[in-house]
Short mmCIF file of C-alpha atoms in Angstrom, two decimals:
data_model
loop_
_atom_site.label_atom_id
_atom_site.label_comp_id
_atom_site.label_asym_id
_atom_site.label_seq_id
_atom_site.Cartn_x
_atom_site.Cartn_y
_atom_site.Cartn_z
CA UNK A 1 10.35 -3.20 -3.09
CA UNK A 2 11.05 -6.29 -5.17
CA UNK A 3 12.11 -5.54 -8.75
CA UNK A 4 10.53 -7.34 -11.69
CA UNK A 5 11.11 -7.28 -15.42
CA UNK A 6 10.10 -3.82 -16.57
CA UNK A 7 8.66 -5.37 -19.75
CA UNK A 8 6.07 -7.28 -17.71
CA UNK A 9 2.88 -5.54 -16.67
CA UNK A 10 1.96 -5.97 -13.01
CA UNK A 11 -1.40 -7.17 -14.36
CA UNK A 12 -2.60 -7.98 -17.84
CA UNK A 13 -6.06 -9.56 -18.03
CA UNK A 14 -7.74 -10.43 -21.32
CA UNK A 15 -11.17 -11.84 -22.09
CA UNK A 16 -11.96 -13.02 -18.57
CA UNK A 17 -15.15 -15.04 -18.13
CA UNK A 18 -16.54 -16.90 -15.13
CA UNK A 19 -19.79 -18.72 -14.41
CA UNK A 20 -21.13 -20.16 -11.18
CA UNK A 21 -23.65 -22.77 -12.26
CA UNK A 22 -26.21 -20.99 -14.41
CA UNK A 23 -25.11 -17.57 -13.22
CA UNK A 24 -22.84 -15.58 -15.53
CA UNK A 25 -20.67 -13.57 -13.13
CA UNK A 26 -18.14 -12.25 -15.65
CA UNK A 27 -18.26 -12.51 -19.44
CA UNK A 28 -15.68 -10.16 -20.94
CA UNK A 29 -13.25 -8.30 -18.69
CA UNK A 30 -10.05 -6.76 -20.02
CA UNK A 31 -7.66 -4.54 -18.08
CA UNK A 32 -4.01 -3.67 -17.56
CA UNK A 33 -2.08 -2.19 -14.65
CA UNK A 34 1.21 -0.40 -15.23
CA UNK A 35 4.11 -0.12 -12.76
CA UNK A 36 3.86 3.00 -10.61
CA UNK A 37 0.11 3.30 -11.11
CA UNK A 38 -3.12 2.73 -9.21
CA UNK A 39 -6.21 1.25 -10.84
CA UNK A 40 -9.67 1.75 -9.37
CA UNK A 41 -11.81 -1.32 -10.06
CA UNK A 42 -15.37 -0.02 -10.07
CA UNK A 43 -18.86 -1.31 -10.62
CA UNK A 44 -22.29 -1.54 -9.00
CA UNK A 45 -23.08 -4.37 -6.60
CA UNK A 46 -23.45 -7.62 -8.52
CA UNK A 47 -21.57 -6.31 -11.56
CA UNK A 48 -18.79 -8.92 -11.34
CA UNK A 49 -16.25 -6.76 -9.54
CA UNK A 50 -15.55 -9.18 -6.68
CA UNK A 51 -15.28 -12.15 -9.05
CA UNK A 52 -12.87 -10.20 -11.23
CA UNK A 53 -10.74 -9.28 -8.24
CA UNK A 54 -10.64 -12.93 -7.16
CA UNK A 55 -9.41 -13.95 -10.62
CA UNK A 56 -6.76 -11.21 -10.65
CA UNK A 57 -5.51 -12.44 -7.27
CA UNK A 58 -5.51 -16.06 -8.41
CA UNK A 59 -8.13 -17.09 -5.86
CA UNK A 60 -10.37 -18.53 -8.57
CA UNK A 61 -9.65 -19.58 -12.13
CA UNK A 62 -11.42 -18.00 -15.09
CA UNK A 63 -13.44 -20.26 -17.37
CA UNK A 64 -11.99 -18.32 -20.28
CA UNK A 65 -9.31 -15.69 -20.73
CA UNK A 66 -5.98 -15.15 -19.03
CA UNK A 67 -4.54 -13.20 -16.11
CA UNK A 68 -0.79 -12.57 -16.00
CA UNK A 69 0.93 -11.03 -12.98
CA UNK A 70 4.38 -9.81 -13.99
CA UNK A 71 4.22 -12.30 -16.85
CA UNK A 72 3.26 -15.22 -14.59
CA UNK A 73 -0.09 -16.95 -14.22
CA UNK A 74 -2.22 -15.43 -11.47
CA UNK A 75 -2.08 -17.68 -8.41
CA UNK A 76 1.32 -19.13 -9.32
CA UNK A 77 4.12 -19.03 -6.76
CA UNK A 78 5.94 -16.25 -8.63
CA UNK A 79 2.75 -14.20 -8.85
CA UNK A 80 1.99 -14.64 -5.14
CA UNK A 81 5.56 -13.70 -4.21
CA UNK A 82 5.05 -10.37 -5.96
CA UNK A 83 1.78 -9.39 -4.31
CA UNK A 84 0.22 -8.24 -1.07
CA UNK A 85 -3.49 -7.97 -0.32
CA UNK A 86 -6.10 -6.71 2.10
CA UNK A 87 -9.46 -8.47 1.77
CA UNK A 88 -12.72 -6.97 3.04
CA UNK A 89 -12.96 -9.48 5.90
CA UNK A 90 -10.04 -10.00 8.28
CA UNK A 91 -9.54 -12.55 11.05
CA UNK A 92 -6.32 -12.84 13.07
CA UNK A 93 -5.27 -15.19 15.91
CA UNK A 94 -6.34 -13.40 19.09
CA UNK A 95 -3.10 -14.06 20.99
CA UNK A 96 -0.78 -12.44 18.43
CA UNK A 97 0.37 -8.82 18.35
CA UNK A 98 0.66 -6.64 15.23
CA UNK A 99 4.45 -6.91 15.50
CA UNK A 100 4.25 -10.72 15.45
CA UNK A 101 1.79 -10.70 12.56
CA UNK A 102 4.01 -8.39 10.53
CA UNK A 103 7.08 -10.54 11.17
CA UNK A 104 5.22 -13.74 10.28
CA UNK A 105 3.73 -12.32 7.08
CA UNK A 106 7.04 -10.92 5.86
CA UNK A 107 8.84 -14.17 6.74
CA UNK A 108 6.49 -16.06 4.43
CA UNK A 109 8.05 -14.02 1.63
CA UNK A 110 11.60 -14.33 2.95
CA UNK A 111 11.61 -10.70 4.06
CA UNK A 112 12.26 -8.73 7.24
CA UNK A 113 9.51 -6.14 7.74
CA UNK A 114 10.22 -2.47 8.42
CA UNK A 115 7.98 -2.56 11.46
CA UNK A 116 8.60 0.97 12.73
CA UNK A 117 7.86 2.45 9.30
CA UNK A 118 4.69 0.37 8.89
CA UNK A 119 3.51 1.24 12.39
CA UNK A 120 3.93 4.94 11.65
CA UNK A 121 2.28 4.75 8.22
CA UNK A 122 -0.80 2.94 9.49
CA UNK A 123 -1.13 4.38 12.99
CA UNK A 124 -0.09 1.26 14.90
CA UNK A 125 2.49 2.80 17.25
CA UNK A 126 0.37 2.35 20.38
CA UNK A 127 -0.99 -1.03 19.25
CA UNK A 128 2.14 -2.76 18.01
CA UNK A 129 2.81 -4.79 21.21
CA UNK A 130 -0.83 -5.45 22.14
CA UNK A 131 -2.64 -8.67 21.38
CA UNK A 132 -5.26 -8.17 18.71
CA UNK A 133 -7.99 -9.71 20.89
CA UNK A 134 -10.31 -6.84 21.70
CA UNK A 135 -9.13 -4.61 18.85
CA UNK A 136 -11.87 -2.49 17.30
CA UNK A 137 -12.88 -2.99 13.68
CA UNK A 138 -10.90 0.09 12.66
CA UNK A 139 -7.80 -1.10 14.51
CA UNK A 140 -8.00 -4.52 12.86
CA UNK A 141 -8.35 -2.80 9.48
CA UNK A 142 -5.16 -0.81 10.11
CA UNK A 143 -3.32 -4.04 10.94
CA UNK A 144 -4.64 -5.64 7.75
CA UNK A 145 -3.45 -2.70 5.65
CA UNK A 146 0.02 -2.83 7.18
CA UNK A 147 0.21 -6.57 6.47
CA UNK A 148 -0.52 -5.96 2.78
CA UNK A 149 2.70 -3.95 2.53
CA UNK A 150 4.82 -5.97 5.00
CA UNK A 151 6.68 -7.97 2.33
CA UNK A 152 7.45 -4.89 0.19
CA UNK A 153 5.40 -6.30 -2.70
CA UNK A 154 5.46 -4.86 -6.20
CA UNK A 155 1.67 -5.17 -6.50
CA UNK A 156 -1.01 -4.74 -3.83
CA UNK A 157 -4.72 -5.57 -3.97
CA UNK A 158 -6.93 -3.51 -1.65
CA UNK A 159 -10.60 -4.44 -1.34
CA UNK A 160 -12.61 -1.64 0.32
CA UNK A 161 -9.49 -0.74 2.34
CA UNK A 162 -10.86 2.07 4.50
CA UNK A 163 -14.06 0.39 5.71
CA UNK A 164 -14.32 1.11 9.43
CA UNK A 165 -11.49 3.67 9.50
CA UNK A 166 -11.92 7.12 11.01
CA UNK A 167 -11.06 10.24 9.01
CA UNK A 168 -7.48 10.51 10.28
CA UNK A 169 -6.79 6.86 9.49
CA UNK A 170 -8.29 7.28 6.02
CA UNK A 171 -6.03 10.25 5.36
CA UNK A 172 -3.01 8.28 6.59
CA UNK A 173 -3.86 5.39 4.29
CA UNK A 174 -4.23 7.66 1.27
CA UNK A 175 -0.85 9.21 1.98
CA UNK A 176 0.78 5.77 2.32
CA UNK A 177 -0.88 4.52 -0.89
CA UNK A 178 0.26 7.53 -2.91
CA UNK A 179 3.81 7.18 -1.58
CA UNK A 180 3.83 3.49 -2.52
CA UNK A 181 2.77 4.26 -6.09
CA UNK A 182 5.25 7.15 -6.35
CA UNK A 183 8.04 4.68 -5.56
CA UNK A 184 7.00 2.38 -8.41
CA UNK A 185 4.42 0.12 -6.76
CA UNK A 186 1.20 -0.92 -8.47
CA UNK A 187 -2.19 -0.87 -6.75
CA UNK A 188 -5.58 -2.35 -7.56
CA UNK A 189 -8.23 -0.72 -5.39
CA UNK A 190 -11.94 -1.32 -4.99
CA UNK A 191 -13.97 1.25 -3.10
CA UNK A 192 -17.42 2.81 -2.95
CA UNK A 193 -15.77 6.05 -1.82
CA UNK A 194 -15.41 8.20 -4.93
CA UNK A 195 -13.15 10.71 -3.17
CA UNK A 196 -10.82 7.86 -2.23
CA UNK A 197 -10.65 6.57 -5.80
CA UNK A 198 -9.85 10.02 -7.14
CA UNK A 199 -7.28 10.73 -4.41
CA UNK A 200 -5.31 7.53 -5.06
CA UNK A 201 -6.02 6.19 -8.55
CA UNK A 202 -4.81 7.51 -11.88
CA UNK A 203 -6.97 5.15 -13.94
CA UNK A 204 -10.22 3.23 -13.60
CA UNK A 205 -11.77 0.07 -14.98
CA UNK A 206 -15.56 0.03 -14.76
CA UNK A 207 -17.36 -3.32 -14.84
CA UNK A 208 -21.09 -3.60 -15.43
CA UNK A 209 -23.09 -6.80 -15.95
CA UNK A 210 -19.86 -8.77 -16.04
CA UNK A 211 -18.20 -6.77 -18.82
CA UNK A 212 -15.61 -4.02 -18.96
CA UNK A 213 -17.48 -0.92 -20.11
CA UNK A 214 -14.81 1.71 -19.42
CA UNK A 215 -11.00 1.56 -19.24
CA UNK A 216 -9.34 4.95 -19.02
CA UNK A 217 -7.06 7.33 -17.19
CA UNK A 218 -8.99 9.79 -15.05
CA UNK A 219 -7.11 12.76 -16.53
CA UNK A 220 -7.97 11.60 -20.06
CA UNK A 221 -11.64 11.43 -19.07
CA UNK A 222 -11.57 14.98 -17.82
CA UNK A 223 -9.87 16.25 -20.97
CA UNK A 224 -12.37 14.47 -23.20
CA UNK A 225 -15.43 15.57 -21.26
CA UNK A 226 -14.22 19.17 -20.78
CA UNK A 227 -17.03 19.83 -18.32
CA UNK A 228 -16.79 22.04 -15.25
CA UNK A 229 -19.17 22.50 -12.35
CA UNK A 230 -20.12 26.14 -11.79
CA UNK A 231 -21.71 27.36 -8.58
CA UNK A 232 -22.62 30.93 -7.66
CA UNK A 233 -24.90 33.06 -5.50
CA UNK A 234 -27.80 35.13 -6.81
CA UNK A 235 -29.86 37.76 -4.97
CA UNK A 236 -33.21 36.55 -3.58
CA UNK A 237 -35.86 36.43 -6.29
CA UNK A 238 -33.33 36.31 -9.14
CA UNK A 239 -33.62 33.32 -11.46
CA UNK A 240 -30.99 32.42 -14.09
CA UNK A 241 -32.08 32.12 -17.73
CA UNK A 242 -33.40 28.78 -18.94
CA UNK A 243 -30.37 28.09 -21.18
CA UNK A 244 -28.26 27.52 -18.06
CA UNK A 245 -30.43 24.62 -16.81
CA UNK A 246 -29.26 25.52 -13.31
CA UNK A 247 -30.49 24.07 -10.04
CA UNK A 248 -30.26 25.67 -6.61
CA UNK A 249 -30.25 25.18 -2.86
CA UNK A 250 -31.25 28.47 -1.34
CA UNK A 251 -29.25 31.30 -2.93
CA UNK A 252 -26.58 28.92 -4.24
CA UNK A 253 -27.05 27.90 -7.87
CA UNK A 254 -25.31 25.05 -9.70
CA UNK A 255 -24.76 24.07 -13.33
CA UNK A 256 -22.47 21.82 -15.36
CA UNK A 257 -20.91 23.59 -18.33
CA UNK A 258 -19.25 21.90 -21.31
CA UNK A 259 -17.59 25.22 -22.21
CA UNK A 260 -17.12 27.14 -18.97
CA UNK A 261 -15.55 30.23 -20.62
CA UNK A 262 -18.42 30.59 -23.08
CA UNK A 263 -20.97 30.11 -20.31
CA UNK A 264 -19.36 32.79 -18.15
CA UNK A 265 -19.28 35.27 -21.03
CA UNK A 266 -22.94 34.62 -21.72
CA UNK A 267 -23.82 35.05 -18.03
CA UNK A 268 -22.09 38.44 -18.08
CA UNK A 269 -23.77 39.41 -21.36
CA UNK A 270 -27.14 38.54 -19.79
CA UNK A 271 -26.31 40.88 -16.88
CA UNK A 272 -26.78 38.07 -14.40
CA UNK A 273 -25.83 39.52 -10.95
CA UNK A 274 -23.89 36.49 -9.73
CA UNK A 275 -21.43 36.54 -6.83
CA UNK A 276 -18.99 34.11 -5.18
CA UNK A 277 -18.42 32.15 -8.37
CA UNK A 278 -16.74 28.76 -7.99
CA UNK A 279 -15.43 26.66 -10.88
CA UNK A 280 -14.57 23.03 -10.09
CA UNK A 281 -14.05 19.69 -11.85
CA UNK A 282 -17.04 17.37 -11.93
CA UNK A 283 -17.18 14.78 -9.15
CA UNK A 284 -15.81 11.50 -10.48
CA UNK A 285 -19.13 9.63 -10.33
CA UNK A 286 -20.90 12.38 -12.29
CA UNK A 287 -18.05 12.50 -14.81
CA UNK A 288 -18.28 8.74 -15.40
CA UNK A 289 -22.03 8.96 -16.02
CA UNK A 290 -21.44 11.68 -18.61
CA UNK A 291 -18.63 9.77 -20.31
CA UNK A 292 -20.74 6.61 -20.55
CA UNK A 293 -23.61 8.59 -22.02
CA UNK A 294 -21.21 9.74 -24.75
CA UNK A 295 -20.19 6.14 -25.44
CA UNK A 296 -16.53 6.72 -24.54
CA UNK A 297 -14.85 3.45 -23.44
CA UNK A 298 -11.11 4.08 -23.33
#
């Protein structure tokens, strides 16, 4: 992986704004990405997420604000030399093989790709010498992911990276992404798959109506919220007390507790005949909704 000045953030974006005619796509986006970290860029459809990603990658210029990639303007030659990317849509020359595509992509950066390693990481061993004409959508996606890492970039942008991948390929990608970050790489990931975000990312930036509404580490969110999801079985006909505000599907009951220890003690004191108790962290999407309700932004 290419080394860059440790004092330079892989990404530092401040006050980004972008309009398309009369449409305000982005009005105030601020975020940072540290070396050896993965940022999940989140937001509902139409929130400004795609426009923000385009500005971070240097594909469009902000009307206001700045984006620096390792201290260089986004879209500059130095910034592009440091980055790899996988867009949502991919289109390759039909007559080329994955091996040829990997060699060509790496050569554009003056690099020699580690083709065997990339083929193993992204499940291309049986495809590496085949022309991409006739590849399935999932196979093309695996090629696109491998190309993002072919030049050993210090920063990678991944836009909905596992769209069209089967479960095994998704697991392989997550393993490769975590290994990349563990070796000092920086990732920016967009995804509608909450499990994927939580498996790969250590921080999130949530954009809504063109503005950054939440910038935080996932672990910090969990510490601040201090909420656990409790689930348990009750005998037929048994209903938990109203203070629990529990819901159920069949015999399995569920509740979110801000103080799990206190809730459990109270359940015991109320002689509630629960069995098969499970205590788990809140799903990330539920946690974010709770954090936003509290007004926590960073």
